[in-house]
Short mmCIF file of C-alpha atoms and ligand atoms in Angstrom, two decimals:
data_model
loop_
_atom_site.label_atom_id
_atom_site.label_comp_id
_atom_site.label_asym_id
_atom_site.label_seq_id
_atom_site.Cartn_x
_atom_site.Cartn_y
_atom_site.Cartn_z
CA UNK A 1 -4.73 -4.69 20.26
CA UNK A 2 -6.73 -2.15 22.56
CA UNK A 3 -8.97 -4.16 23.32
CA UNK A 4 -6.68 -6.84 24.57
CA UNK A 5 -5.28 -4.58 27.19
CA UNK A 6 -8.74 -4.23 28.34
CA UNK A 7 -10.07 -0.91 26.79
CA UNK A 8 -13.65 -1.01 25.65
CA UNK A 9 -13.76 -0.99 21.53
CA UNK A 10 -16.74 -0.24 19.33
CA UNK A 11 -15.80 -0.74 15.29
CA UNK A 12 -18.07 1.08 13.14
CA UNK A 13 -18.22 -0.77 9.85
CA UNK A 14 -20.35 1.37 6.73
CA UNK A 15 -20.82 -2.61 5.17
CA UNK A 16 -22.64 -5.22 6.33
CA UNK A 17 -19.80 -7.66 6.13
CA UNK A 18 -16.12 -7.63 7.04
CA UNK A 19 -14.06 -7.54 4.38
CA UNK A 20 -16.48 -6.47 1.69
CA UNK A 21 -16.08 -4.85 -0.75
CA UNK A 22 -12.33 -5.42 -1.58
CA UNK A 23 -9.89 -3.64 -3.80
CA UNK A 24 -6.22 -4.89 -3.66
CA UNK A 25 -4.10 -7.02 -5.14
CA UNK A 26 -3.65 -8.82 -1.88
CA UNK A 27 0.23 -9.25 -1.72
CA UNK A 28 2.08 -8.84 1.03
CA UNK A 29 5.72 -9.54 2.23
CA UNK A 30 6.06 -13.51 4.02
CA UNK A 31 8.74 -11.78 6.37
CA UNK A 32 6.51 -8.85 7.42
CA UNK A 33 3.56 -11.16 8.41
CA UNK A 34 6.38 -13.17 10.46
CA UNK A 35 7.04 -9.87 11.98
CA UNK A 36 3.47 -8.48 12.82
CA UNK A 37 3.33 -12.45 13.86
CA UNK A 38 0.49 -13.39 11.91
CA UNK A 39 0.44 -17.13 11.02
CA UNK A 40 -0.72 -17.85 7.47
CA UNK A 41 -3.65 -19.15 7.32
CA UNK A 42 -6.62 -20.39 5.00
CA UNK A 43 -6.76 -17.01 3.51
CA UNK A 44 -3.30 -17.91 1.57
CA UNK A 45 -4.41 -18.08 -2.10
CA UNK A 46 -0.87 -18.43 -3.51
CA UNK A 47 3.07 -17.71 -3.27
CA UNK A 48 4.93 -15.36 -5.09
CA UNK A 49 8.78 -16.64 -5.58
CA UNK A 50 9.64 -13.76 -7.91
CA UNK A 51 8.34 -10.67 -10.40
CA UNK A 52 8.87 -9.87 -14.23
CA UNK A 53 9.52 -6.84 -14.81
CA UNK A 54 8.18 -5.25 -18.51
CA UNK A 55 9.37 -2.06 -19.36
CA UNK A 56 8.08 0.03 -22.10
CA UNK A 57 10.11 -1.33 -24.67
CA UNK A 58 12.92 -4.02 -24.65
CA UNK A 59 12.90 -8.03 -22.82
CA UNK A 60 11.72 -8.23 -20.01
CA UNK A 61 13.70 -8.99 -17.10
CA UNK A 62 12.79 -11.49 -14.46
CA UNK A 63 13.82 -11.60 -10.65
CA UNK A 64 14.06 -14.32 -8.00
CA UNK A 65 16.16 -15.84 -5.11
CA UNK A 66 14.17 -19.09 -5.18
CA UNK A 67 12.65 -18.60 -1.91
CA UNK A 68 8.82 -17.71 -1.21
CA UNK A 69 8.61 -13.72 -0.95
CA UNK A 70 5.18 -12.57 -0.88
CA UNK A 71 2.00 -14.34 -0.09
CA UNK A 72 -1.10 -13.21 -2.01
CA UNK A 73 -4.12 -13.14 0.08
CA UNK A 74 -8.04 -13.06 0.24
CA UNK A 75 -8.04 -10.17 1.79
CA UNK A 76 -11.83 -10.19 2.50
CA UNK A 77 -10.91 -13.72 4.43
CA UNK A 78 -7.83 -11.79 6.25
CA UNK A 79 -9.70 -8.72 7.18
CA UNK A 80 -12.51 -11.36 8.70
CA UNK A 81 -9.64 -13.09 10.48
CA UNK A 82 -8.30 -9.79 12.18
CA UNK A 83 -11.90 -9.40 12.77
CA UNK A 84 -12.68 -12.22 14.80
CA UNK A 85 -9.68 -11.86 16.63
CA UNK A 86 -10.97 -8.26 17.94
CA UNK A 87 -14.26 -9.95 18.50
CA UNK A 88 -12.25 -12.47 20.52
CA UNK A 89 -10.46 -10.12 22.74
CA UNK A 90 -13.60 -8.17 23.56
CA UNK A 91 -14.52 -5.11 20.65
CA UNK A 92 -17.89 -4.41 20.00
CA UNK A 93 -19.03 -4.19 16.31
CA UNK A 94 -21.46 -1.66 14.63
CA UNK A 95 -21.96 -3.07 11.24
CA UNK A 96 -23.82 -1.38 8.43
CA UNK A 97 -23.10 2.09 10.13
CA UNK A 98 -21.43 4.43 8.96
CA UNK A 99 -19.64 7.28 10.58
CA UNK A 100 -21.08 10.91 8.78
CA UNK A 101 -19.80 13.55 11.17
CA UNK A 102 -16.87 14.14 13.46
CA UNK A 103 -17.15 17.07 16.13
CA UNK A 104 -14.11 18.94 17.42
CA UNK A 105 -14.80 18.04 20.94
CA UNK A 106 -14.33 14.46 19.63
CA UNK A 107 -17.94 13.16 19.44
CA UNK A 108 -18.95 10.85 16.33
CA UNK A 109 -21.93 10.63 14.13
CA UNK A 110 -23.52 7.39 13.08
CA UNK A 111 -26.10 6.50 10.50
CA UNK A 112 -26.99 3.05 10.73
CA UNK A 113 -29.63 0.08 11.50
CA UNK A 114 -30.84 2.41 14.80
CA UNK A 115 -31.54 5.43 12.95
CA UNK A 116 -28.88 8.36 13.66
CA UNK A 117 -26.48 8.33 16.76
CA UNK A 118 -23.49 10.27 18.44
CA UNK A 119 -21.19 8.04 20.22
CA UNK A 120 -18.86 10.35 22.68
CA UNK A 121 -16.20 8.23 22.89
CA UNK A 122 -12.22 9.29 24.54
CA UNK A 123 -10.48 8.48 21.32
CA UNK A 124 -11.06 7.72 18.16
CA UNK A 125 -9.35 5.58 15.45
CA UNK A 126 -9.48 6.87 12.11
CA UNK A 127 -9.24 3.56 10.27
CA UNK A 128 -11.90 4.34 7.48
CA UNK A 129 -8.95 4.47 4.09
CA UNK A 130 -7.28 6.83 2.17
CA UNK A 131 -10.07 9.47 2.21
CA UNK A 132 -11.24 9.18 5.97
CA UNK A 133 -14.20 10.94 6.61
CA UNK A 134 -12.97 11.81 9.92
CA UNK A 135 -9.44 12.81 8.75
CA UNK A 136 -11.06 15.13 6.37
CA UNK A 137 -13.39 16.49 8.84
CA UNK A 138 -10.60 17.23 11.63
CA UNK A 139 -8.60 18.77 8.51
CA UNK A 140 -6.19 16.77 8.51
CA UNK A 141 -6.52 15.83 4.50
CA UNK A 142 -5.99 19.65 3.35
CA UNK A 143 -2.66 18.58 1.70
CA UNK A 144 -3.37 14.58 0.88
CA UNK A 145 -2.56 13.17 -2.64
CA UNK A 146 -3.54 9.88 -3.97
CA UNK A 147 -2.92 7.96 -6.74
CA UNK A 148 -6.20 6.08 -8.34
CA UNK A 149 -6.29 2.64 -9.08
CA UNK A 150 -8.52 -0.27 -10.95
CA UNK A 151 -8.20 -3.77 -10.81
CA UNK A 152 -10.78 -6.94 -11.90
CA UNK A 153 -9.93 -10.48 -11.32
CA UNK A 154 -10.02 -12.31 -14.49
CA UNK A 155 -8.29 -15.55 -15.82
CA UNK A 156 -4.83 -15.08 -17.48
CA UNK A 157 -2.03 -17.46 -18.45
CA UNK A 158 1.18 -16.66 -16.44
CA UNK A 159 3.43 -18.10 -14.42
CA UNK A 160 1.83 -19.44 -11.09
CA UNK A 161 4.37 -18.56 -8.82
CA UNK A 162 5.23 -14.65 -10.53
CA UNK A 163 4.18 -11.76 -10.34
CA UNK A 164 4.58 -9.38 -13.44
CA UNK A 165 4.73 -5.28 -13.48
CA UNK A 166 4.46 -3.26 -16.65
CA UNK A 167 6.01 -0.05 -16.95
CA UNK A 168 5.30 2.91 -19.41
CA UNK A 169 3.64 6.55 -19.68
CA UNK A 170 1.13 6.25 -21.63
CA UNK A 171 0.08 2.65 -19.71
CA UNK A 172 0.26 3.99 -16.03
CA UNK A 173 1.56 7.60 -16.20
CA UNK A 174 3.56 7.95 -12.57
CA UNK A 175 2.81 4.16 -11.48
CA UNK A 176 2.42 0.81 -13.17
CA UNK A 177 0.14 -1.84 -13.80
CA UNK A 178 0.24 -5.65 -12.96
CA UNK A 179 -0.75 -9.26 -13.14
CA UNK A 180 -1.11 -11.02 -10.22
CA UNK A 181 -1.56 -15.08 -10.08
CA UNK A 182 -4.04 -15.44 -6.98
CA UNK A 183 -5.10 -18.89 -6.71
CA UNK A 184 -8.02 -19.89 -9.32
CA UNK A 185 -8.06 -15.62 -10.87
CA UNK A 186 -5.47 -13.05 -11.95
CA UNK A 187 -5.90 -9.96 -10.58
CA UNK A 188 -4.76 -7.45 -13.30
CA UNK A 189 -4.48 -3.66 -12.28
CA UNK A 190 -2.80 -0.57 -12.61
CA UNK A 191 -2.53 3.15 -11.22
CA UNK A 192 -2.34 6.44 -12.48
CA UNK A 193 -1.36 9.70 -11.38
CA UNK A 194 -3.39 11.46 -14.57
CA UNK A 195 -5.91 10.16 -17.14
CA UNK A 196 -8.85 8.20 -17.54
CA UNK A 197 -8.39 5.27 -15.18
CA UNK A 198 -10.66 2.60 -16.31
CA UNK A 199 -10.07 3.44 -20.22
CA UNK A 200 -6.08 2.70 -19.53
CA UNK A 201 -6.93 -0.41 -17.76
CA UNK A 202 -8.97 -1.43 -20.91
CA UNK A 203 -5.84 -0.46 -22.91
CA UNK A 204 -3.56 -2.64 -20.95
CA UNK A 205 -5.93 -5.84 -21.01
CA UNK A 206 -7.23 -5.27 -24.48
CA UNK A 207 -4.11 -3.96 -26.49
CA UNK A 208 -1.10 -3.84 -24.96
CA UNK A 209 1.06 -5.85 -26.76
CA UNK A 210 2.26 -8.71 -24.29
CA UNK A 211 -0.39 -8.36 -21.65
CA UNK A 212 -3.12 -8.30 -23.67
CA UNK A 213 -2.01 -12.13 -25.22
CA UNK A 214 -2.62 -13.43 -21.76
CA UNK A 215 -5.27 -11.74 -20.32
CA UNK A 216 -9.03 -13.39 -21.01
CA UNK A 217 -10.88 -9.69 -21.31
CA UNK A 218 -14.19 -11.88 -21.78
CA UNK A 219 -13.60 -13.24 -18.65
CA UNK A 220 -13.83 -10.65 -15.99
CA UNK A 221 -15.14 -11.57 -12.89
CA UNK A 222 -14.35 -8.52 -10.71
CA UNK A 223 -13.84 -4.94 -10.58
CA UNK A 224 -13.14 -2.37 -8.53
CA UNK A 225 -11.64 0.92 -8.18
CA UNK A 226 -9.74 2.97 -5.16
CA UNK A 227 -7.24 4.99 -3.97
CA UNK A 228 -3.70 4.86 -2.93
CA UNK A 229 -2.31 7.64 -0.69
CA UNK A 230 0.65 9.38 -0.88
CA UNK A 231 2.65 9.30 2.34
CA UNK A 232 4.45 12.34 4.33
CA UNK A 233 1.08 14.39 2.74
CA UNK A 234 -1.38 14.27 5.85
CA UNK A 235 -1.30 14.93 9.27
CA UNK A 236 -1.71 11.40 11.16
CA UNK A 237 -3.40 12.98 14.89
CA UNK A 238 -5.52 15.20 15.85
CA UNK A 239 -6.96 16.34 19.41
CA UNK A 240 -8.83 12.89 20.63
CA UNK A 241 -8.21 11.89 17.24
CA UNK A 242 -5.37 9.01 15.36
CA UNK A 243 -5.67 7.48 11.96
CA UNK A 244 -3.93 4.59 11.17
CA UNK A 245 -3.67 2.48 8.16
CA UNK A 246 -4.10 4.30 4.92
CA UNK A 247 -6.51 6.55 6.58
CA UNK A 248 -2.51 8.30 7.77
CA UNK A 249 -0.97 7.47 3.95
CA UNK A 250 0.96 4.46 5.87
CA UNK A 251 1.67 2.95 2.82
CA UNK A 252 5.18 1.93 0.52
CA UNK A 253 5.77 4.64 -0.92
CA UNK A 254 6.90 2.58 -4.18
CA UNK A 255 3.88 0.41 -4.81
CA UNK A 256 1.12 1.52 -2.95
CA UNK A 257 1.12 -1.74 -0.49
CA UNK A 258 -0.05 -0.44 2.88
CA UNK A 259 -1.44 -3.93 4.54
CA UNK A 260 2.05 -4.51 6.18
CA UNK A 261 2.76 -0.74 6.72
CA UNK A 262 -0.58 -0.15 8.04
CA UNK A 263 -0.48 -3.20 10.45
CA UNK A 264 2.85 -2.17 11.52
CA UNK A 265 2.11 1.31 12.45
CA UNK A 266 -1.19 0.62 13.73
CA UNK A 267 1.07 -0.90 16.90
CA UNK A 268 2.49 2.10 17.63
CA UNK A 269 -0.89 3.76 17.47
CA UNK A 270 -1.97 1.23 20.43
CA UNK A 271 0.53 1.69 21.94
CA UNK A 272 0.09 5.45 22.61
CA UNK A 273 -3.40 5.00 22.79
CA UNK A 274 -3.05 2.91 25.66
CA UNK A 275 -0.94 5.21 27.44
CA UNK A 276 -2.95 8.57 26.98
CA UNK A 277 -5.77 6.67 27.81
CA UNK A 278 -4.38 5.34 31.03
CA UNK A 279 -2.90 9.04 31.88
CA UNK A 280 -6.72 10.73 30.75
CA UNK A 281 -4.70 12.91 28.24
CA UNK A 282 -5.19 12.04 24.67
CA UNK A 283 -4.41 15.83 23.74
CA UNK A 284 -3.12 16.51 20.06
CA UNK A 285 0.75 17.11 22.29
CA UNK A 286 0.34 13.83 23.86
CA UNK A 287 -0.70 11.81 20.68
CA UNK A 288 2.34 13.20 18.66
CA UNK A 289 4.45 10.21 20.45
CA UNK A 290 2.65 8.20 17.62
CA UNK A 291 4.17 10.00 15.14
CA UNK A 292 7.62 9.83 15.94
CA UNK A 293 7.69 6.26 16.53
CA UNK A 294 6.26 6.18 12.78
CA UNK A 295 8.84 8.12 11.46
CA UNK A 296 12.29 6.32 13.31
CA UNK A 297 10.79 3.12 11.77
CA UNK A 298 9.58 4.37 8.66
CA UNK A 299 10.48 7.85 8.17
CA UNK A 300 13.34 6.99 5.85
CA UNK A 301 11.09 4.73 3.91
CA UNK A 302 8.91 7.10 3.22
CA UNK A 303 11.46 9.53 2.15
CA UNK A 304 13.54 7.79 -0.01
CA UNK A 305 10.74 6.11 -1.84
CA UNK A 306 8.48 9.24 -2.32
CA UNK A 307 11.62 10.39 -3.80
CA UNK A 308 11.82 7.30 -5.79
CA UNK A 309 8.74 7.82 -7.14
CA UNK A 310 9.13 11.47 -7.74
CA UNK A 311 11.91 10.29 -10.22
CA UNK A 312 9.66 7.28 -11.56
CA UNK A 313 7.07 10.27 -12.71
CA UNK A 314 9.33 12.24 -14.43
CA UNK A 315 11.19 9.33 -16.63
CA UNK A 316 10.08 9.41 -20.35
CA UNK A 317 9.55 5.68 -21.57
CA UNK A 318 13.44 5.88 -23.38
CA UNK A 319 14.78 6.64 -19.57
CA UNK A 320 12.29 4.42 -17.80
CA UNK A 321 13.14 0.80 -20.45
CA UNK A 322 17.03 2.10 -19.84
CA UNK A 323 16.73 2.55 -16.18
CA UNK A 324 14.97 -1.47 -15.68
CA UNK A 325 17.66 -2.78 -18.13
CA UNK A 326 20.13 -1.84 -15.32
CA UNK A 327 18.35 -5.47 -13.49
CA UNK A 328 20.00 -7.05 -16.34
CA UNK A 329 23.92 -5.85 -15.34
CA UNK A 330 25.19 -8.60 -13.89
CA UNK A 331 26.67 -6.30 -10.61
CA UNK A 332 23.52 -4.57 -10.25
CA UNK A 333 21.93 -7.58 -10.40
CA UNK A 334 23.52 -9.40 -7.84
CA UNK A 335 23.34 -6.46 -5.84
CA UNK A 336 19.44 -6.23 -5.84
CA UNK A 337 18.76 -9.56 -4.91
CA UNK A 338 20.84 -9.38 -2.20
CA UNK A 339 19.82 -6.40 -1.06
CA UNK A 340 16.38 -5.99 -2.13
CA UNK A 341 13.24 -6.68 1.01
CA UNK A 342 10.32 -6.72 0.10
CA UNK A 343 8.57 -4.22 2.54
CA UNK A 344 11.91 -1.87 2.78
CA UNK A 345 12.91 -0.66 -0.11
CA UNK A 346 15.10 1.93 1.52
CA UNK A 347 17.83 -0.90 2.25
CA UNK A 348 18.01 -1.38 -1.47
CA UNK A 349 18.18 2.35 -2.43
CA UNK A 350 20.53 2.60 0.17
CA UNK A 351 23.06 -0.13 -1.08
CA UNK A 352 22.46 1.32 -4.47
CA UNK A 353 23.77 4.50 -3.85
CA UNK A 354 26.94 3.51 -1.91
CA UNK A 355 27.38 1.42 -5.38
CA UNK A 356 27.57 4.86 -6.60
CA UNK A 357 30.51 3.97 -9.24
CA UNK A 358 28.94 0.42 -10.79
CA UNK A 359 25.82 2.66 -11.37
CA UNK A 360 27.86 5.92 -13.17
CA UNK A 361 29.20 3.04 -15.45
CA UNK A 362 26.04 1.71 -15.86
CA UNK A 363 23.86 4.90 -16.44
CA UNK A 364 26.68 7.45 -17.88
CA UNK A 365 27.27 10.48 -16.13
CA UNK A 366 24.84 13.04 -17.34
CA UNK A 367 21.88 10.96 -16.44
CA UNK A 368 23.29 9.76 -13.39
CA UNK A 369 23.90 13.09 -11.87
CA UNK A 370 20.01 13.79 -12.98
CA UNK A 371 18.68 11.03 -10.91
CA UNK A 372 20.95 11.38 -8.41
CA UNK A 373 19.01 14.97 -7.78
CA UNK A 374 16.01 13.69 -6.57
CA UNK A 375 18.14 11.90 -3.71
CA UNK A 376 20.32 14.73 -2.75
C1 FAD B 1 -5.93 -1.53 -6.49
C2 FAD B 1 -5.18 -1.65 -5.19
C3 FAD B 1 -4.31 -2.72 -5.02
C4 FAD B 1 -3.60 -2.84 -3.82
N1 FAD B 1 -2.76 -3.90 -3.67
C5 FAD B 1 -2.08 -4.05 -2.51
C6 FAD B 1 -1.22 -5.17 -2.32
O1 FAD B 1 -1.07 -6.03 -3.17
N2 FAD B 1 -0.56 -5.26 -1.13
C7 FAD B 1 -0.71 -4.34 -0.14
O2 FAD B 1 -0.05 -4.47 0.93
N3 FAD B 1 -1.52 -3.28 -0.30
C8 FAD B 1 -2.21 -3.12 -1.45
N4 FAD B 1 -3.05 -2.06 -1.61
C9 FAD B 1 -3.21 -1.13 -0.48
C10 FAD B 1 -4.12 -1.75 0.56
O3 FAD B 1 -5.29 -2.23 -0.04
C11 FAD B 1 -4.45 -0.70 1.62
O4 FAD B 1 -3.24 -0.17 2.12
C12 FAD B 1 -5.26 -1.31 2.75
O5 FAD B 1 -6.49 -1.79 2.28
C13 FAD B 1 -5.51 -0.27 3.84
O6 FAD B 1 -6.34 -0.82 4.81
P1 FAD B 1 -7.22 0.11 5.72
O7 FAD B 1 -7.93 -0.80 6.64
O8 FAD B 1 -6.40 1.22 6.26
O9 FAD B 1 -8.26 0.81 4.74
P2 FAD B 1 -9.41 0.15 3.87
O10 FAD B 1 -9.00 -1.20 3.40
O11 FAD B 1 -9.79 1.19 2.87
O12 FAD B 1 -10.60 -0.06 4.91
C14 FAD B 1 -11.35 1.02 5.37
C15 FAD B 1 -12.60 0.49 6.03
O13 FAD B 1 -13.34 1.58 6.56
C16 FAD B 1 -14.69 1.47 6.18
N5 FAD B 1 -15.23 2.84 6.11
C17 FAD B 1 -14.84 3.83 5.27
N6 FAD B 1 -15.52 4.97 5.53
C18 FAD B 1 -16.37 4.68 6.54
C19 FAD B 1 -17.33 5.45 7.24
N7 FAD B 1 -17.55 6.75 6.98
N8 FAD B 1 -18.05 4.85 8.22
C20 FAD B 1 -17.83 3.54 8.53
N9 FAD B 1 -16.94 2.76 7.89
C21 FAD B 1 -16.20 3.34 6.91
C22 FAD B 1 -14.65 0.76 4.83
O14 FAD B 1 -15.89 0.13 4.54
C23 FAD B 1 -13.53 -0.24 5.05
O15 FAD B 1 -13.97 -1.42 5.65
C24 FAD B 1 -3.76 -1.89 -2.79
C25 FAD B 1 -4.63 -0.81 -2.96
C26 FAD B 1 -5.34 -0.69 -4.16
C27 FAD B 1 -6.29 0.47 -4.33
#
């Protein structure tokens, strides 16, 4: 985007391709790429039409409107695509280089093919994920939290066209984990806020009850590990300095997904680079415009899911099975799939609570008022 308004762009990259190496499951929303107007392309490995649901004891519950919701992507492919298109519009790429210092008067550190280098440049984009080397090194990670998170890409028999999350305390504490049809693989994953990451993922593929009759644990063809930030914990701009992407924590708040947030918000961070660029001020005061534009688009997102998820953390596995059964009441039902998007899950939380009496009936006082707390 910057560079298309004419503004000269180098992209430090620490790999020596685009793209590589990859953790995520690769979904993302088909009416936020419509919005960020990004045309589908051959990076499309499949299409979800709807997600099963498995909570920690009880049926699972399916849900779907019949329509294509989510693409899931080969997001080394995508990330190549956005590439080019920089390349195309004029950026300069420094691949294999990799940024090791930031200085407060703005100045940048590089390690790379050339030996060591400083670039001085007017601004920089922290774009480097959750645990930005710059972000930490203007101090603006003091307060981040993350979740941590392992998926491989394997071969599992499930539905082509669904998605399926699996709920419990002892299988994800504070998350969940997932099967995702991508094409020719599964990718199979889950997060944790505590515990030993990698031995729960062996759990879920090797013994969990259901999952483990569908997943082929000989036949792993991928793994990898990361992190998934934890928005409203991080400061997004600094002096001479914005982050974008999960580098800021722009991710759902829900489910970690952060290529549509991150893409979204990234706009607004052109945007008011653009202008403090053309007005020679790109003082921490000028760069806070990027900020509020973030929060009066996503501010309530943020808030109402981290408090979602606050709530999802605290549910034993009794609360947690009773709370997804509610997807099987035939009003709440109805009034998810009408309500539900897939990148703003603050319009469903919203129409949930105004449903405030179905949901009493539903839940029974006592715990309703107790959920209700962490919305209040
Ligand atoms: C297991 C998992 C599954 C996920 N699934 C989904 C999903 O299904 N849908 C969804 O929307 N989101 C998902 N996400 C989140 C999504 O992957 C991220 O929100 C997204 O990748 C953020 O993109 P980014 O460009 O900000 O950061 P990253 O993808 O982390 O990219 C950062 C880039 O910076 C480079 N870099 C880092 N440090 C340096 C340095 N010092 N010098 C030079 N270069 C550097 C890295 O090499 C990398 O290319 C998932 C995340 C995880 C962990």
């Amino acid at each position: 985007l910057l560079a298309e308004r004419g503004i000269e762009v180098a992209i430090v990259e620490e790999h020596p391709e685009i793209g590589h190496p990859t953790c995520c499951a690769g979904i993302v929303g088909a009416a936020g790429l419509r919005e960020l107007g990004i045309k589908p392309g051959k990076w499309v490995l499949n299409q979800l039409t709807g997600a099963r649901f498995y909570p920690p004891s009880g049926e699972p519950i399916a849900l779907s409107r019949g329509r294509v919701e989510a693409l899931v992507i080969d997001r080394a492919q995508f990330d190549r695509e956005l590439a080019i298109g920089a390349a195309r519009a004029g950026a300069t790429f420094l691949m294999n280089t990799r940024c090791v210092g930031f200085g407060r008067n703005g100045s940048v550190k590089l390690r790379g093919p050339r030996g060591k280098t400083e670039l001085k440049p007017r601004l920089v984009i922290g774009a480097n994920g959750a645990g930005s080397l710059v972000a930490q090194e203007a101090g603006l990670l003091k307060t981040a939290k993350y979740l941590r998170c392992a998926q491989v890409e394997t071969i599992a028999d499930i539905d082509a066209n669904t998605a399926e999350l699996y709920f419990g305390r002892g299988l994800a504490p504070g998350f969940f984990a997932w099967v995702v049809p991508a094409g020719e693989v599964c990718r199979v994953g889950l997060g944790v806020s505590e515990g030993i990451l990698l031995k729960r993922l062996q759990n879920f593929i090797k013994k969990h009850p259901i999952a483990s009759e569908k997943i082929r644990s000989a036949r792993i063809l991928h793994l990898s590990t990361g992190l998934i930030p934890q928005p409203l914990t991080r400061e997004i701009y600094a002096d001479n300095l914005m982050l974008v992407g999960d580098a800021a924590g722009h991710v759902k708040p829900l489910t970690g997904g952060g290529i549509y947030l991150g893409l979204s918000c990234a706009r607004f961070a052109a945007e008011v680079a653009v202008r403090s660029l053309e007005a020679n001020d790109t003082s921490a005061k000028t760069l806070r415009e990027y900020e509020r534009l973030v929060q009066k688009k996503f501010g309530a997102e943020f808030k109402l899911g981290m408090r979602g998820r606050k709530l999802l953390e605290k549910l034993s596995d009794e609360e947690l099975s009773s709370i997804l059964k509610l997807l099987d009441n035939p009003e709440i039902k109805a009034l998810v799939l009408e309500h539900a998007d897939f990148d703003h899950h603050a319009r469903l939380m919203g129409a949930l609570v105004k449903k405030g009496p179905s949901l009493l009936k539903a839940i029974g006082m006592r715990k309703f008022l107790k959920y209700l707390r962490y919305f209040a």
